[in-house]
Amino acid sequence: MRIDVLTLFPELFDSFEEWSIIGRAIEKGLFIFNKVNIRDFSKDKHKRVDDYPYGGGPGMVMRPEPIYEAILSVKQDNSTVIYLSPQGQNYNQELANMLAKKEHLILLCGHYEGVDNRIIEHYVDMEISIGDYVLTGGEIPAMVLIDSVVRLLPGVLGNEESIVNESHYNGLLEHPQYTRPRIFNNISVPEVLLSGNHKKIKKWRRYKAIESTYMKRPELLEKHSLSDEEIKILEEIKQKIKDKN
């Protein structure tokens, strides 16, 4: 996979591309990361890329010409152009899984009051939002998207199986995790995890994943296709909560 980021502030990605898993993935050649400075394509002698909005109003709008030229400089037949925008579709794990299968992502980071809408209408394939709030620019959302996608690429994580068990990957939240020491502040690790019985451990983790999802994010269960066994577990959890109250 190749990821090109179109931004007014490429320096914001300097430490990001050297950081932890992302840095190691780049070093290993598991994906290609490239920063494109939109200002480099400005014809203005001062390298300005913004102007006043037609019709009046506060703030400035990014001009279409430098953005268009920046896109063309990296666009290929297999490219998917994404504009990070608070007006985009909400980002989730399902979308991350889909994007991880793409060959080339071009991420456009907006600033000011946004970009000229002609770019969005004619040269952007997807608008994505990381949440229902507004940030000063698209760089942080771009980092969120990159991190969530790259970790799904083959070879990036040491244990590929860990992805399958993570929150949201299979529609449920992840089961609770424990490590050493066995007893901390007189609180012990659940005995089943120390039993060595992998069948019981797997069953316990499935139960806890459903329980955590029901307690913390019940709306996720409405989207998740529960098996007969999982439905039985969920009813057991509901009954246990009812009895406790």
PDB file of C-alpha atoms in Angstrom:
ATOM      1  CA  MET A   1       0.000   0.000   0.000  1.00  0.00           C
ATOM      2  CA  ARG A   2       0.983   3.587  -0.641  1.00  0.00           C
ATOM      3  CA  ILE A   3      -0.387   6.564   1.316  1.00  0.00           C
ATOM      4  CA  ASP A   4       0.105  10.147   0.156  1.00  0.00           C
ATOM      5  CA  VAL A   5      -0.908  12.979   2.497  1.00  0.00           C
ATOM      6  CA  LEU A   6      -1.689  16.362   0.953  1.00  0.00           C
ATOM      7  CA  THR A   7      -1.196  19.004   3.636  1.00  0.00           C
ATOM      8  CA  LEU A   8      -0.167  22.586   4.352  1.00  0.00           C
ATOM      9  CA  PHE A   9       1.889  21.369   7.319  1.00  0.00           C
ATOM     10  CA  PRO A  10       3.943  18.301   6.305  1.00  0.00           C
ATOM     11  CA  GLU A  11       6.242  18.820   9.309  1.00  0.00           C
ATOM     12  CA  LEU A  12       3.412  17.650  11.574  1.00  0.00           C
ATOM     13  CA  PHE A  13       3.972  14.139  10.201  1.00  0.00           C
ATOM     14  CA  ASP A  14       7.740  14.058  10.813  1.00  0.00           C
ATOM     15  CA  SER A  15       7.585  12.351  14.204  1.00  0.00           C
ATOM     16  CA  PHE A  16       4.480  10.375  13.260  1.00  0.00           C
ATOM     17  CA  GLU A  17       6.262   8.526  10.445  1.00  0.00           C
ATOM     18  CA  GLU A  18       9.088   7.576  12.795  1.00  0.00           C
ATOM     19  CA  TRP A  19       6.797   6.507  15.635  1.00  0.00           C
ATOM     20  CA  SER A  20       6.501   2.926  16.905  1.00  0.00           C
ATOM     21  CA  ILE A  21       4.593   0.518  14.657  1.00  0.00           C
ATOM     22  CA  ILE A  22       4.166   3.057  11.834  1.00  0.00           C
ATOM     23  CA  GLY A  23       7.896   3.757  11.717  1.00  0.00           C
ATOM     24  CA  ARG A  24       8.794   0.061  11.724  1.00  0.00           C
ATOM     25  CA  ALA A  25       6.264  -0.652   8.970  1.00  0.00           C
ATOM     26  CA  ILE A  26       7.800   2.059   6.778  1.00  0.00           C
ATOM     27  CA  GLU A  27      11.308   0.808   7.544  1.00  0.00           C
ATOM     28  CA  LYS A  28      10.324  -2.749   6.588  1.00  0.00           C
ATOM     29  CA  GLY A  29       8.746  -1.551   3.354  1.00  0.00           C
ATOM     30  CA  LEU A  30       5.286  -2.802   4.345  1.00  0.00           C
ATOM     31  CA  PHE A  31       3.790   0.443   3.077  1.00  0.00           C
ATOM     32  CA  ILE A  32       5.011   3.634   1.423  1.00  0.00           C
ATOM     33  CA  PHE A  33       4.315   6.964   3.111  1.00  0.00           C
ATOM     34  CA  ASN A  34       4.711  10.292   1.332  1.00  0.00           C
ATOM     35  CA  LYS A  35       3.976  13.890   2.358  1.00  0.00           C
ATOM     36  CA  VAL A  36       2.971  16.454  -0.269  1.00  0.00           C
ATOM     37  CA  ASN A  37       3.066  20.157   0.577  1.00  0.00           C
ATOM     38  CA  ILE A  38       0.084  21.791  -1.130  1.00  0.00           C
ATOM     39  CA  ARG A  39       1.881  25.173  -1.017  1.00  0.00           C
ATOM     40  CA  ASP A  40       4.448  23.822  -3.500  1.00  0.00           C
ATOM     41  CA  PHE A  41       1.731  23.958  -6.163  1.00  0.00           C
ATOM     42  CA  SER A  42       0.665  27.546  -5.518  1.00  0.00           C
ATOM     43  CA  LYS A  43       1.267  29.992  -8.388  1.00  0.00           C
ATOM     44  CA  ASP A  44       1.139  32.894  -5.942  1.00  0.00           C
ATOM     45  CA  LYS A  45       4.548  34.490  -5.312  1.00  0.00           C
ATOM     46  CA  HIS A  46       3.857  34.339  -1.573  1.00  0.00           C
ATOM     47  CA  LYS A  47       2.702  30.708  -1.847  1.00  0.00           C
ATOM     48  CA  ARG A  48      -0.779  31.597  -0.634  1.00  0.00           C
ATOM     49  CA  VAL A  49      -3.326  28.839  -1.042  1.00  0.00           C
ATOM     50  CA  ASP A  50      -6.455  30.488   0.402  1.00  0.00           C
ATOM     51  CA  ASP A  51      -8.841  33.276  -0.569  1.00  0.00           C
ATOM     52  CA  TYR A  52     -12.062  34.969   0.551  1.00  0.00           C
ATOM     53  CA  PRO A  53     -15.282  32.982   0.067  1.00  0.00           C
ATOM     54  CA  TYR A  54     -17.667  34.020  -2.706  1.00  0.00           C
ATOM     55  CA  GLY A  55     -20.892  35.370  -1.218  1.00  0.00           C
ATOM     56  CA  GLY A  56     -19.122  36.690   1.836  1.00  0.00           C
ATOM     57  CA  GLY A  57     -18.721  35.164   5.258  1.00  0.00           C
ATOM     58  CA  PRO A  58     -15.997  34.682   7.869  1.00  0.00           C
ATOM     59  CA  GLY A  59     -12.707  32.933   7.309  1.00  0.00           C
ATOM     60  CA  MET A  60     -10.843  31.838   4.215  1.00  0.00           C
ATOM     61  CA  VAL A  61     -11.271  28.935   1.791  1.00  0.00           C
ATOM     62  CA  MET A  62      -8.499  26.843   0.235  1.00  0.00           C
ATOM     63  CA  ARG A  63      -8.212  27.530  -3.493  1.00  0.00           C
ATOM     64  CA  PRO A  64      -8.869  24.676  -5.927  1.00  0.00           C
ATOM     65  CA  GLU A  65      -5.840  25.049  -8.245  1.00  0.00           C
ATOM     66  CA  PRO A  66      -3.009  24.018  -5.883  1.00  0.00           C
ATOM     67  CA  ILE A  67      -5.095  21.182  -4.420  1.00  0.00           C
ATOM     68  CA  TYR A  68      -5.926  19.896  -7.905  1.00  0.00           C
ATOM     69  CA  GLU A  69      -2.264  20.002  -8.956  1.00  0.00           C
ATOM     70  CA  ALA A  70      -1.220  18.277  -5.708  1.00  0.00           C
ATOM     71  CA  ILE A  71      -3.709  15.476  -6.336  1.00  0.00           C
ATOM     72  CA  LEU A  72      -2.549  15.064  -9.947  1.00  0.00           C
ATOM     73  CA  SER A  73       1.090  14.864  -8.814  1.00  0.00           C
ATOM     74  CA  VAL A  74       0.472  11.554  -7.016  1.00  0.00           C
ATOM     75  CA  LYS A  75      -2.795  10.191  -8.476  1.00  0.00           C
ATOM     76  CA  GLN A  76      -2.724   6.798 -10.203  1.00  0.00           C
ATOM     77  CA  ASP A  77      -5.377   4.536 -11.737  1.00  0.00           C
ATOM     78  CA  ASN A  78      -5.753   2.673  -8.424  1.00  0.00           C
ATOM     79  CA  SER A  79      -5.921   5.773  -6.193  1.00  0.00           C
ATOM     80  CA  THR A  80      -8.687   6.541  -3.697  1.00  0.00           C
ATOM     81  CA  VAL A  81      -8.830  10.248  -2.813  1.00  0.00           C
ATOM     82  CA  ILE A  82     -10.166  10.933   0.690  1.00  0.00           C
ATOM     83  CA  TYR A  83     -10.983  14.343   2.116  1.00  0.00           C
ATOM     84  CA  LEU A  84     -10.843  14.478   5.936  1.00  0.00           C
ATOM     85  CA  SER A  85     -13.915  16.537   6.772  1.00  0.00           C
ATOM     86  CA  PRO A  86     -16.405  16.945   9.645  1.00  0.00           C
ATOM     87  CA  GLN A  87     -19.102  16.546   6.964  1.00  0.00           C
ATOM     88  CA  GLY A  88     -17.870  13.104   5.946  1.00  0.00           C
ATOM     89  CA  GLN A  89     -19.189   9.688   6.897  1.00  0.00           C
ATOM     90  CA  ASN A  90     -18.270   8.654  10.419  1.00  0.00           C
ATOM     91  CA  TYR A  91     -15.122   6.574  10.557  1.00  0.00           C
ATOM     92  CA  ASN A  92     -15.312   3.094  12.084  1.00  0.00           C
ATOM     93  CA  GLN A  93     -13.551  -0.258  12.065  1.00  0.00           C
ATOM     94  CA  GLU A  94     -15.571  -1.537   9.121  1.00  0.00           C
ATOM     95  CA  LEU A  95     -14.368   1.384   7.032  1.00  0.00           C
ATOM     96  CA  ALA A  96     -10.784   0.845   8.214  1.00  0.00           C
ATOM     97  CA  ASN A  97     -10.994  -2.807   7.141  1.00  0.00           C
ATOM     98  CA  MET A  98     -12.200  -1.746   3.701  1.00  0.00           C
ATOM     99  CA  LEU A  99      -9.503   0.905   3.234  1.00  0.00           C
ATOM    100  CA  ALA A 100      -6.780  -1.552   4.288  1.00  0.00           C
ATOM    101  CA  LYS A 101      -7.525  -3.475   1.069  1.00  0.00           C
ATOM    102  CA  LYS A 102      -6.863  -0.457  -1.140  1.00  0.00           C
ATOM    103  CA  GLU A 103      -3.592  -0.099  -3.019  1.00  0.00           C
ATOM    104  CA  HIS A 104      -3.230   3.671  -2.875  1.00  0.00           C
ATOM    105  CA  LEU A 105      -4.801   6.252  -0.561  1.00  0.00           C
ATOM    106  CA  ILE A 106      -4.516  10.005  -1.099  1.00  0.00           C
ATOM    107  CA  LEU A 107      -5.519  11.917   2.045  1.00  0.00           C
ATOM    108  CA  LEU A 108      -6.454  15.566   1.636  1.00  0.00           C
ATOM    109  CA  CYS A 109      -6.128  17.662   4.802  1.00  0.00           C
ATOM    110  CA  GLY A 110      -8.217  20.809   4.776  1.00  0.00           C
ATOM    111  CA  HIS A 111      -7.748  24.008   6.763  1.00  0.00           C
ATOM    112  CA  TYR A 112      -9.433  27.371   7.348  1.00  0.00           C
ATOM    113  CA  GLU A 113     -13.135  27.142   6.364  1.00  0.00           C
ATOM    114  CA  GLY A 114     -12.431  24.104   4.186  1.00  0.00           C
ATOM    115  CA  VAL A 115     -11.646  23.615   0.506  1.00  0.00           C
ATOM    116  CA  ASP A 116     -13.339  24.874  -2.646  1.00  0.00           C
ATOM    117  CA  ASN A 117     -16.324  22.571  -3.140  1.00  0.00           C
ATOM    118  CA  ARG A 118     -15.423  21.887  -6.776  1.00  0.00           C
ATOM    119  CA  ILE A 119     -12.542  19.776  -5.510  1.00  0.00           C
ATOM    120  CA  ILE A 120     -14.904  17.740  -3.305  1.00  0.00           C
ATOM    121  CA  GLU A 121     -17.515  17.292  -6.035  1.00  0.00           C
ATOM    122  CA  HIS A 122     -15.204  16.314  -8.874  1.00  0.00           C
ATOM    123  CA  TYR A 123     -11.884  15.037  -7.518  1.00  0.00           C
ATOM    124  CA  VAL A 124     -12.605  13.415  -4.147  1.00  0.00           C
ATOM    125  CA  ASP A 125     -13.839   9.817  -3.871  1.00  0.00           C
ATOM    126  CA  MET A 126     -14.763   9.812  -0.180  1.00  0.00           C
ATOM    127  CA  GLU A 127     -15.279  12.268   2.679  1.00  0.00           C
ATOM    128  CA  ILE A 128     -14.453  10.851   6.114  1.00  0.00           C
ATOM    129  CA  SER A 129     -14.995  12.292   9.593  1.00  0.00           C
ATOM    130  CA  ILE A 130     -13.430  10.876  12.757  1.00  0.00           C
ATOM    131  CA  GLY A 131     -16.222  12.318  14.880  1.00  0.00           C
ATOM    132  CA  ASP A 132     -18.960  14.898  15.173  1.00  0.00           C
ATOM    133  CA  TYR A 133     -16.723  17.805  16.136  1.00  0.00           C
ATOM    134  CA  VAL A 134     -14.500  20.299  14.333  1.00  0.00           C
ATOM    135  CA  LEU A 135     -10.685  20.427  14.424  1.00  0.00           C
ATOM    136  CA  THR A 136      -8.371  23.123  13.100  1.00  0.00           C
ATOM    137  CA  GLY A 137      -7.200  20.906  10.251  1.00  0.00           C
ATOM    138  CA  GLY A 138      -7.262  17.454   8.717  1.00  0.00           C
ATOM    139  CA  GLU A 139      -3.800  16.349   9.848  1.00  0.00           C
ATOM    140  CA  ILE A 140      -4.860  14.658  13.111  1.00  0.00           C
ATOM    141  CA  PRO A 141      -7.762  12.826  11.404  1.00  0.00           C
ATOM    142  CA  ALA A 142      -5.319  11.720   8.694  1.00  0.00           C
ATOM    143  CA  MET A 143      -3.006  10.277  11.366  1.00  0.00           C
ATOM    144  CA  VAL A 144      -5.943   8.457  12.962  1.00  0.00           C
ATOM    145  CA  LEU A 145      -6.894   6.939   9.617  1.00  0.00           C
ATOM    146  CA  ILE A 146      -3.326   5.964   8.741  1.00  0.00           C
ATOM    147  CA  ASP A 147      -2.698   4.330  12.121  1.00  0.00           C
ATOM    148  CA  SER A 148      -5.952   2.349  12.037  1.00  0.00           C
ATOM    149  CA  VAL A 149      -5.392   1.165   8.454  1.00  0.00           C
ATOM    150  CA  VAL A 150      -1.668   0.390   8.517  1.00  0.00           C
ATOM    151  CA  ARG A 151      -1.935  -1.862  11.584  1.00  0.00           C
ATOM    152  CA  LEU A 152      -4.268  -4.096   9.533  1.00  0.00           C
ATOM    153  CA  LEU A 153      -1.711  -4.649   6.779  1.00  0.00           C
ATOM    154  CA  PRO A 154      -0.037  -8.089   6.660  1.00  0.00           C
ATOM    155  CA  GLY A 155       3.196  -8.211   8.650  1.00  0.00           C
ATOM    156  CA  VAL A 156       2.734  -4.908  10.493  1.00  0.00           C
ATOM    157  CA  LEU A 157       1.666  -6.420  13.816  1.00  0.00           C
ATOM    158  CA  GLY A 158       3.662  -9.260  15.330  1.00  0.00           C
ATOM    159  CA  ASN A 159       0.588 -11.394  16.021  1.00  0.00           C
ATOM    160  CA  GLU A 160      -2.029 -11.232  13.256  1.00  0.00           C
ATOM    161  CA  GLU A 161      -4.499 -13.123  15.442  1.00  0.00           C
ATOM    162  CA  SER A 162      -4.591 -10.225  17.921  1.00  0.00           C
ATOM    163  CA  ILE A 163      -6.439  -8.065  15.375  1.00  0.00           C
ATOM    164  CA  VAL A 164      -9.344 -10.502  15.184  1.00  0.00           C
ATOM    165  CA  ASN A 165      -9.914 -10.295  18.944  1.00  0.00           C
ATOM    166  CA  GLU A 166      -9.739  -6.506  19.206  1.00  0.00           C
ATOM    167  CA  SER A 167     -12.661  -4.239  19.979  1.00  0.00           C
ATOM    168  CA  HIS A 168     -14.886  -3.458  16.977  1.00  0.00           C
ATOM    169  CA  TYR A 169     -13.042  -5.778  14.567  1.00  0.00           C
ATOM    170  CA  ASN A 170     -15.729  -8.472  14.763  1.00  0.00           C
ATOM    171  CA  GLY A 171     -18.530  -6.170  15.881  1.00  0.00           C
ATOM    172  CA  LEU A 172     -18.014  -6.678  19.623  1.00  0.00           C
ATOM    173  CA  LEU A 173     -15.818  -5.038  22.226  1.00  0.00           C
ATOM    174  CA  GLU A 174     -12.734  -6.954  23.287  1.00  0.00           C
ATOM    175  CA  HIS A 175     -12.728  -9.213  26.326  1.00  0.00           C
ATOM    176  CA  PRO A 176     -10.836  -7.996  29.461  1.00  0.00           C
ATOM    177  CA  GLN A 177      -7.063  -8.483  29.451  1.00  0.00           C
ATOM    178  CA  TYR A 178      -4.773  -9.333  32.403  1.00  0.00           C
ATOM    179  CA  THR A 179      -1.046  -9.736  32.943  1.00  0.00           C
ATOM    180  CA  ARG A 180       1.412 -10.189  35.835  1.00  0.00           C
ATOM    181  CA  PRO A 181       1.357  -9.988  38.782  1.00  0.00           C
ATOM    182  CA  ARG A 182      -1.238 -12.659  39.467  1.00  0.00           C
ATOM    183  CA  ILE A 183      -2.438 -10.705  42.530  1.00  0.00           C
ATOM    184  CA  PHE A 184      -2.425  -6.897  42.582  1.00  0.00           C
ATOM    185  CA  ASN A 185      -3.724  -4.965  45.632  1.00  0.00           C
ATOM    186  CA  ASN A 186      -5.381  -8.208  46.787  1.00  0.00           C
ATOM    187  CA  ILE A 187      -7.223  -8.450  43.451  1.00  0.00           C
ATOM    188  CA  SER A 188      -6.582 -11.730  41.650  1.00  0.00           C
ATOM    189  CA  VAL A 189      -6.622 -12.537  37.955  1.00  0.00           C
ATOM    190  CA  PRO A 190      -9.707 -14.658  37.047  1.00  0.00           C
ATOM    191  CA  GLU A 191      -8.895 -18.292  37.789  1.00  0.00           C
ATOM    192  CA  VAL A 192     -10.060 -19.534  34.395  1.00  0.00           C
ATOM    193  CA  LEU A 193      -7.171 -17.675  32.729  1.00  0.00           C
ATOM    194  CA  LEU A 194      -4.709 -19.585  34.905  1.00  0.00           C
ATOM    195  CA  SER A 195      -6.298 -22.983  34.267  1.00  0.00           C
ATOM    196  CA  GLY A 196      -4.506 -23.812  31.040  1.00  0.00           C
ATOM    197  CA  ASN A 197      -7.821 -25.063  29.656  1.00  0.00           C
ATOM    198  CA  HIS A 198      -7.960 -23.270  26.298  1.00  0.00           C
ATOM    199  CA  LYS A 199     -11.522 -24.337  25.582  1.00  0.00           C
ATOM    200  CA  LYS A 200     -12.760 -22.811  28.857  1.00  0.00           C
ATOM    201  CA  ILE A 201     -10.646 -19.684  28.320  1.00  0.00           C
ATOM    202  CA  LYS A 202     -12.088 -19.181  24.829  1.00  0.00           C
ATOM    203  CA  LYS A 203     -15.628 -19.590  26.171  1.00  0.00           C
ATOM    204  CA  TRP A 204     -14.937 -17.155  29.034  1.00  0.00           C
ATOM    205  CA  ARG A 205     -13.516 -14.553  26.660  1.00  0.00           C
ATOM    206  CA  ARG A 206     -16.528 -14.814  24.358  1.00  0.00           C
ATOM    207  CA  TYR A 207     -18.841 -14.363  27.352  1.00  0.00           C
ATOM    208  CA  LYS A 208     -16.892 -11.346  28.609  1.00  0.00           C
ATOM    209  CA  ALA A 209     -16.778  -9.753  25.148  1.00  0.00           C
ATOM    210  CA  ILE A 210     -20.560  -9.943  24.878  1.00  0.00           C
ATOM    211  CA  GLU A 211     -20.937  -8.726  28.471  1.00  0.00           C
ATOM    212  CA  SER A 212     -18.635  -5.721  27.904  1.00  0.00           C
ATOM    213  CA  THR A 213     -20.447  -4.835  24.690  1.00  0.00           C
ATOM    214  CA  TYR A 214     -23.854  -5.050  26.366  1.00  0.00           C
ATOM    215  CA  MET A 215     -22.752  -2.968  29.358  1.00  0.00           C
ATOM    216  CA  LYS A 216     -20.723  -0.304  27.498  1.00  0.00           C
ATOM    217  CA  ARG A 217     -21.972  -0.156  23.905  1.00  0.00           C
ATOM    218  CA  PRO A 218     -25.296  -2.026  23.632  1.00  0.00           C
ATOM    219  CA  GLU A 219     -26.077  -0.425  20.269  1.00  0.00           C
ATOM    220  CA  LEU A 220     -23.276  -2.488  18.711  1.00  0.00           C
ATOM    221  CA  LEU A 221     -25.209  -5.685  19.426  1.00  0.00           C
ATOM    222  CA  GLU A 222     -28.007  -4.465  17.173  1.00  0.00           C
ATOM    223  CA  LYS A 223     -25.588  -4.414  14.231  1.00  0.00           C
ATOM    224  CA  HIS A 224     -23.856  -7.692  15.156  1.00  0.00           C
ATOM    225  CA  SER A 225     -25.341 -10.953  13.865  1.00  0.00           C
ATOM    226  CA  LEU A 226     -25.388 -13.090  17.022  1.00  0.00           C
ATOM    227  CA  SER A 227     -25.182 -16.854  16.798  1.00  0.00           C
ATOM    228  CA  ASP A 228     -27.594 -19.042  18.764  1.00  0.00           C
ATOM    229  CA  GLU A 229     -24.873 -19.585  21.358  1.00  0.00           C
ATOM    230  CA  GLU A 230     -24.217 -15.841  21.656  1.00  0.00           C
ATOM    231  CA  ILE A 231     -27.934 -15.106  22.028  1.00  0.00           C
ATOM    232  CA  LYS A 232     -28.035 -17.618  24.877  1.00  0.00           C
ATOM    233  CA  ILE A 233     -25.029 -15.922  26.515  1.00  0.00           C
ATOM    234  CA  LEU A 234     -26.646 -12.496  26.158  1.00  0.00           C
ATOM    235  CA  GLU A 235     -29.878 -13.695  27.791  1.00  0.00           C
ATOM    236  CA  GLU A 236     -27.823 -15.160  30.635  1.00  0.00           C
ATOM    237  CA  ILE A 237     -26.033 -11.821  31.113  1.00  0.00           C
ATOM    238  CA  LYS A 238     -29.332  -9.900  31.129  1.00  0.00           C
ATOM    239  CA  GLN A 239     -30.816 -12.291  33.685  1.00  0.00           C
ATOM    240  CA  LYS A 240     -27.757 -12.007  35.913  1.00  0.00           C
ATOM    241  CA  ILE A 241     -27.983  -8.202  35.867  1.00  0.00           C
ATOM    242  CA  LYS A 242     -31.708  -8.362  36.581  1.00  0.00           C
ATOM    243  CA  ASP A 243     -31.178 -10.686  39.551  1.00  0.00           C
ATOM    244  CA  LYS A 244     -28.454  -8.407  40.924  1.00  0.00           C
ATOM    245  CA  ASN A 245     -30.765  -5.410  40.824  1.00  0.00           C
TER     246      ASN A 245
END
